[in-house]
Amino acid sequence: MTQAPTLSPPGSDRRTDDRLPTACVIDDSAIMRAQIKRVLLGAGFSVVAESATADDLLATYERHRPDLVTLDIVMPGRDGAAAAAELLSHHPEATIVMCSSVTTRDKIVACQKAGVSHYLLKPFDPARAATMFRCALEKRTTR
Amino acid sequence: MTTVPCGACRRANLIERRYCGGCGGNLAPICRGCGFANQGDDRFCGGCGDPLTVEASTRSAHPAPAWSSTAAVVEQSAGASDLDLNELFRASSETTGELPRIGINQADLDRMFGASS
């Protein structure tokens, strides 16, 4: 029986399962984080970290080096679009999927110019989200 | 008990909820201008003061908000990117008195970000 992947304890830099692609989920809504995690697990990812803010995104990324980061935009503290730009300026290899209900021109163009891989509009269809996450991973492995 | 309707599925949700119990949609009115997440019953944005509803915009001392005019949206988009933002950010002509919805959808975003579905 395959054991479901579990979150790493804080401070751990060890992946839960080296065979699985890894992901970090950043969203201020616990319900939304749970929904995204469910989709990621179903798509074959291991979720190695989650956070309600993007304040420590760079440190979180450098600790876990996930294959994929899902990132909300409107959150307390750091704006997700700005956090994505900062992360990609330090780690252009990072694969980020924005998961947001924001449809403002400035935010979307900022994400695109920063090098965000995909933009998933909330509310989303879980099957479509899973396809997008896998697609983002494939894009990462082929570049 | 105050409720607000979900903009996506129309389900009535308690005002303190941030996401819809029916579809998971975000219930916080996101300001079109600054992206600030407002409370469900806010009529003006807490981030920039722009009106969030058509009713509020008619009573505001400020000029009409950008979302109320297709021309304004197109003007904002011009020259911002080599993408066809005028098409991408086409504004809805519907003014139902509720938070206006910009006509961008997932397919537009997929095209913009080069995603394949």
Short mmCIF file of C-alpha atoms in Angstrom, two decimals:
data_model
loop_
_atom_site.label_atom_id
_atom_site.label_comp_id
_atom_site.label_asym_id
_atom_site.label_seq_id
_atom_site.Cartn_x
_atom_site.Cartn_y
_atom_site.Cartn_z
CA MET A 1 0.00 0.00 0.00
CA THR A 2 1.40 3.36 -0.97
CA GLN A 3 1.69 5.80 1.87
CA ALA A 4 0.38 9.30 1.23
CA PRO A 5 3.10 11.96 1.25
CA THR A 6 3.23 14.07 4.39
CA LEU A 7 4.53 17.54 5.10
CA SER A 8 8.13 17.88 6.14
CA PRO A 9 8.64 19.20 9.64
CA PRO A 10 9.67 22.86 9.84
CA GLY A 11 13.35 23.26 9.10
CA SER A 12 13.66 20.01 7.28
CA ASP A 13 15.38 20.04 3.93
CA ARG A 14 14.58 16.43 3.21
CA ARG A 15 12.04 15.53 0.57
CA THR A 16 9.28 13.22 1.65
CA ASP A 17 9.68 11.03 -1.38
CA ASP A 18 12.48 11.50 -3.86
CA ARG A 19 10.48 9.82 -6.58
CA LEU A 20 7.74 12.40 -6.50
CA PRO A 21 7.95 15.94 -7.81
CA THR A 22 7.63 18.40 -4.96
CA ALA A 23 5.50 21.48 -4.47
CA CYS A 24 5.03 24.40 -2.08
CA VAL A 25 1.57 25.93 -1.58
CA ILE A 26 1.32 29.60 -0.62
CA ASP A 27 -2.20 30.88 0.05
CA ASP A 28 -3.71 32.76 2.97
CA SER A 29 -6.87 30.63 2.93
CA ALA A 30 -6.52 27.30 4.73
CA ILE A 31 -9.47 25.96 2.72
CA MET A 32 -7.82 26.92 -0.54
CA ARG A 33 -4.47 25.46 0.54
CA ALA A 34 -6.21 22.20 1.35
CA GLN A 35 -7.94 22.19 -2.04
CA ILE A 36 -4.72 22.91 -3.93
CA LYS A 37 -2.84 20.28 -1.93
CA ARG A 38 -5.52 17.73 -2.74
CA VAL A 39 -5.16 18.49 -6.44
CA LEU A 40 -1.37 18.35 -6.24
CA LEU A 41 -1.37 15.02 -4.45
CA GLY A 42 -3.80 13.67 -7.00
CA ALA A 43 -1.52 14.89 -9.78
CA GLY A 44 1.39 12.98 -8.31
CA PHE A 45 3.15 15.72 -6.38
CA SER A 46 4.48 15.65 -2.87
CA VAL A 47 3.65 18.85 -0.97
CA VAL A 48 6.74 19.70 1.05
CA ALA A 49 5.71 23.08 2.49
CA GLU A 50 2.80 25.45 2.79
CA SER A 51 2.39 28.97 4.07
CA ALA A 52 -0.31 31.58 4.56
CA THR A 53 1.98 34.40 3.44
CA ALA A 54 4.64 35.03 0.82
CA ASP A 55 6.82 36.92 3.26
CA ASP A 56 9.33 34.08 3.51
CA LEU A 57 8.90 32.67 0.02
CA LEU A 58 12.55 33.01 -0.94
CA ALA A 59 13.75 31.26 2.22
CA THR A 60 11.09 28.56 1.87
CA TYR A 61 12.11 27.93 -1.73
CA GLU A 62 15.80 27.76 -0.89
CA ARG A 63 15.11 25.35 1.97
CA HIS A 64 12.94 22.93 0.02
CA ARG A 65 13.87 23.58 -3.64
CA PRO A 66 10.41 22.46 -4.81
CA ASP A 67 9.74 21.58 -8.41
CA LEU A 68 6.60 23.74 -8.31
CA VAL A 69 5.32 26.69 -6.28
CA THR A 70 1.64 27.64 -6.24
CA LEU A 71 1.20 31.24 -5.20
CA ASP A 72 -1.81 33.38 -4.35
CA ILE A 73 -1.62 37.12 -5.05
CA VAL A 74 -3.78 38.93 -2.49
CA MET A 75 -2.51 37.92 0.93
CA PRO A 76 -1.67 39.62 4.18
CA GLY A 77 1.87 40.95 4.01
CA ARG A 78 3.77 40.41 0.81
CA ASP A 79 1.91 40.62 -2.47
CA GLY A 80 2.19 37.33 -4.35
CA ALA A 81 3.06 38.91 -7.68
CA ALA A 82 5.94 40.86 -6.12
CA ALA A 83 7.10 37.76 -4.27
CA ALA A 84 7.09 35.78 -7.53
CA ALA A 85 9.20 38.43 -9.23
CA GLU A 86 11.69 38.39 -6.38
CA LEU A 87 11.94 34.60 -6.32
CA LEU A 88 12.42 34.38 -10.08
CA SER A 89 15.08 37.09 -10.01
CA HIS A 90 17.09 34.94 -7.59
CA HIS A 91 16.07 31.56 -9.02
CA PRO A 92 15.01 31.82 -12.66
CA GLU A 93 14.70 28.05 -12.71
CA ALA A 94 11.77 28.19 -10.28
CA THR A 95 8.42 27.08 -11.65
CA ILE A 96 5.55 29.17 -10.30
CA VAL A 97 1.84 28.75 -10.91
CA MET A 98 -0.19 31.72 -9.70
CA CYS A 99 -3.52 30.63 -8.18
CA SER A 100 -5.63 33.73 -7.81
CA SER A 101 -8.98 35.33 -8.53
CA VAL A 102 -7.28 38.60 -9.47
CA THR A 103 -7.89 39.65 -13.07
CA THR A 104 -6.32 43.09 -13.04
CA ARG A 105 -4.12 43.93 -15.99
CA ASP A 106 -1.22 45.17 -13.89
CA LYS A 107 -0.98 42.05 -11.74
CA ILE A 108 -1.29 39.60 -14.62
CA VAL A 109 1.22 41.41 -16.82
CA ALA A 110 3.59 41.69 -13.84
CA CYS A 111 3.38 37.93 -13.33
CA GLN A 112 3.99 37.27 -17.00
CA LYS A 113 6.95 39.61 -17.20
CA ALA A 114 8.43 38.08 -14.06
CA GLY A 115 8.45 34.69 -15.75
CA VAL A 116 5.60 32.95 -14.01
CA SER A 117 4.85 29.66 -15.72
CA HIS A 118 1.04 29.55 -15.52
CA TYR A 119 -1.87 31.48 -14.07
CA LEU A 120 -4.76 29.52 -12.59
CA LEU A 121 -7.92 31.53 -12.07
CA LYS A 122 -10.00 30.82 -8.96
CA PRO A 123 -12.44 29.22 -8.64
CA PHE A 124 -10.86 26.43 -10.65
CA ASP A 125 -11.80 23.04 -11.94
CA PRO A 126 -9.65 20.48 -10.08
CA ALA A 127 -9.06 18.41 -13.20
CA ARG A 128 -7.94 21.43 -15.14
CA ALA A 129 -5.72 22.53 -12.27
CA ALA A 130 -4.10 19.09 -12.14
CA THR A 131 -3.43 19.25 -15.87
CA MET A 132 -1.88 22.68 -15.45
CA PHE A 133 0.38 21.54 -12.62
CA ARG A 134 1.62 18.58 -14.65
CA CYS A 135 2.09 20.83 -17.68
CA ALA A 136 4.14 23.26 -15.61
CA LEU A 137 6.32 20.40 -14.44
CA GLU A 138 6.84 19.15 -17.99
CA LYS A 139 7.71 22.66 -19.10
CA ARG A 140 10.29 22.78 -16.32
CA THR A 141 11.91 19.49 -17.28
CA THR A 142 12.13 20.37 -20.97
CA ARG A 143 13.72 23.81 -20.60
CA MET B 1 -27.78 37.32 9.46
CA THR B 2 -26.25 39.15 6.51
CA THR B 3 -25.37 37.22 3.41
CA VAL B 4 -23.66 38.05 0.17
CA PRO B 5 -24.18 36.24 -3.13
CA CYS B 6 -21.24 34.51 -4.77
CA GLY B 7 -20.40 36.25 -8.03
CA ALA B 8 -19.77 32.92 -9.72
CA CYS B 9 -22.52 30.56 -8.53
CA ARG B 10 -24.94 32.98 -6.82
CA ARG B 11 -25.05 30.99 -3.59
CA ALA B 12 -25.80 33.13 -0.53
CA ASN B 13 -22.88 33.12 1.89
CA LEU B 14 -22.50 34.61 5.35
CA ILE B 15 -20.76 37.93 5.06
CA GLU B 16 -17.77 36.86 7.14
CA ARG B 17 -16.90 34.11 4.67
CA ARG B 18 -14.05 34.83 2.30
CA TYR B 19 -14.69 31.90 -0.03
CA CYS B 20 -17.97 30.55 -1.31
CA GLY B 21 -19.34 27.43 0.34
CA GLY B 22 -20.79 26.36 -2.96
CA CYS B 23 -17.95 26.70 -5.45
CA GLY B 24 -14.88 27.89 -3.54
CA GLY B 25 -14.89 31.24 -5.34
CA ASN B 26 -13.39 34.27 -3.65
CA LEU B 27 -16.16 36.33 -2.04
CA ALA B 28 -13.98 39.30 -1.19
CA PRO B 29 -14.56 42.03 -3.77
CA ILE B 30 -11.14 42.48 -5.31
CA CYS B 31 -10.61 46.06 -6.42
CA ARG B 32 -10.12 46.28 -10.14
CA GLY B 33 -7.76 49.19 -9.72
CA CYS B 34 -5.40 48.19 -6.90
CA GLY B 35 -6.11 44.52 -6.20
CA PHE B 36 -7.10 45.14 -2.57
CA ALA B 37 -9.39 42.46 -1.06
CA ASN B 38 -12.41 44.18 0.46
CA GLN B 39 -15.19 42.93 2.72
CA GLY B 40 -18.20 41.40 1.05
CA ASP B 41 -20.48 44.38 1.68
CA ASP B 42 -17.95 47.15 0.97
CA ARG B 43 -19.10 49.67 -1.60
CA PHE B 44 -15.78 51.49 -1.82
CA CYS B 45 -12.29 50.00 -1.93
CA GLY B 46 -10.33 50.06 1.32
CA GLY B 47 -7.09 50.25 -0.64
CA CYS B 48 -7.67 53.14 -3.01
CA GLY B 49 -11.20 54.46 -2.42
CA ASP B 50 -12.54 53.54 -5.82
CA PRO B 51 -16.21 52.53 -5.90
CA LEU B 52 -16.76 48.78 -5.98
CA THR B 53 -20.35 48.80 -7.17
CA VAL B 54 -22.17 50.61 -9.92
CA GLU B 55 -24.42 52.22 -7.34
CA ALA B 56 -21.42 53.52 -5.41
CA SER B 57 -19.80 54.87 -8.54
CA THR B 58 -22.80 57.05 -9.31
CA ARG B 59 -22.60 58.61 -5.84
CA SER B 60 -18.85 58.98 -5.75
CA ALA B 61 -17.11 62.32 -5.96
CA HIS B 62 -14.45 60.53 -7.99
CA PRO B 63 -14.72 60.05 -11.75
CA ALA B 64 -16.23 56.82 -12.98
CA PRO B 65 -14.00 53.85 -12.18
CA ALA B 66 -11.90 52.26 -14.88
CA TRP B 67 -14.02 49.12 -14.97
CA SER B 68 -17.17 51.03 -15.84
CA SER B 69 -15.94 51.91 -19.28
CA THR B 70 -14.68 49.62 -21.99
CA ALA B 71 -12.84 52.56 -23.50
CA ALA B 72 -11.04 53.24 -20.24
CA VAL B 73 -9.90 49.64 -19.98
CA VAL B 74 -8.71 49.64 -23.58
CA GLU B 75 -6.87 52.91 -22.99
CA GLN B 76 -5.14 51.51 -19.92
CA SER B 77 -4.09 48.44 -21.84
CA ALA B 78 -2.65 50.27 -24.85
CA GLY B 79 1.08 49.89 -25.11
CA ALA B 80 1.40 47.93 -21.89
CA SER B 81 2.61 44.81 -23.59
CA ASP B 82 3.03 43.34 -27.03
CA LEU B 83 0.12 41.05 -26.22
CA ASP B 84 -3.33 41.83 -27.47
CA LEU B 85 -4.46 43.19 -24.13
CA ASN B 86 -7.28 45.15 -25.68
CA GLU B 87 -8.92 41.88 -26.53
CA LEU B 88 -7.74 40.14 -23.40
CA PHE B 89 -9.18 42.74 -21.07
CA ARG B 90 -12.38 43.40 -22.88
CA ALA B 91 -14.79 44.83 -20.33
CA SER B 92 -18.19 43.48 -19.68
CA SER B 93 -20.95 45.81 -20.81
CA GLU B 94 -23.27 44.43 -18.18
CA THR B 95 -24.05 46.82 -15.36
CA THR B 96 -26.24 44.84 -13.04
CA GLY B 97 -25.49 46.78 -9.89
CA GLU B 98 -23.16 44.05 -8.68
CA LEU B 99 -19.41 43.91 -8.73
CA PRO B 100 -18.55 44.06 -12.40
CA ARG B 101 -16.69 41.11 -13.86
CA ILE B 102 -13.94 41.70 -16.34
CA GLY B 103 -14.20 39.44 -19.35
CA ILE B 104 -10.89 37.67 -18.83
CA ASN B 105 -11.15 33.92 -18.35
CA GLN B 106 -8.89 30.90 -17.97
CA ALA B 107 -8.60 30.41 -21.71
CA ASP B 108 -7.30 33.98 -22.09
CA LEU B 109 -4.76 33.36 -19.35
CA ASP B 110 -3.68 30.07 -20.90
CA ARG B 111 -3.04 31.85 -24.18
CA MET B 112 -1.14 34.60 -22.40
CA PHE B 113 1.05 32.22 -20.41
CA GLY B 114 1.41 29.70 -23.18
CA ALA B 115 -0.31 26.93 -21.27
CA SER B 116 -1.72 23.95 -23.05
CA SER B 117 -4.87 22.42 -21.65
#
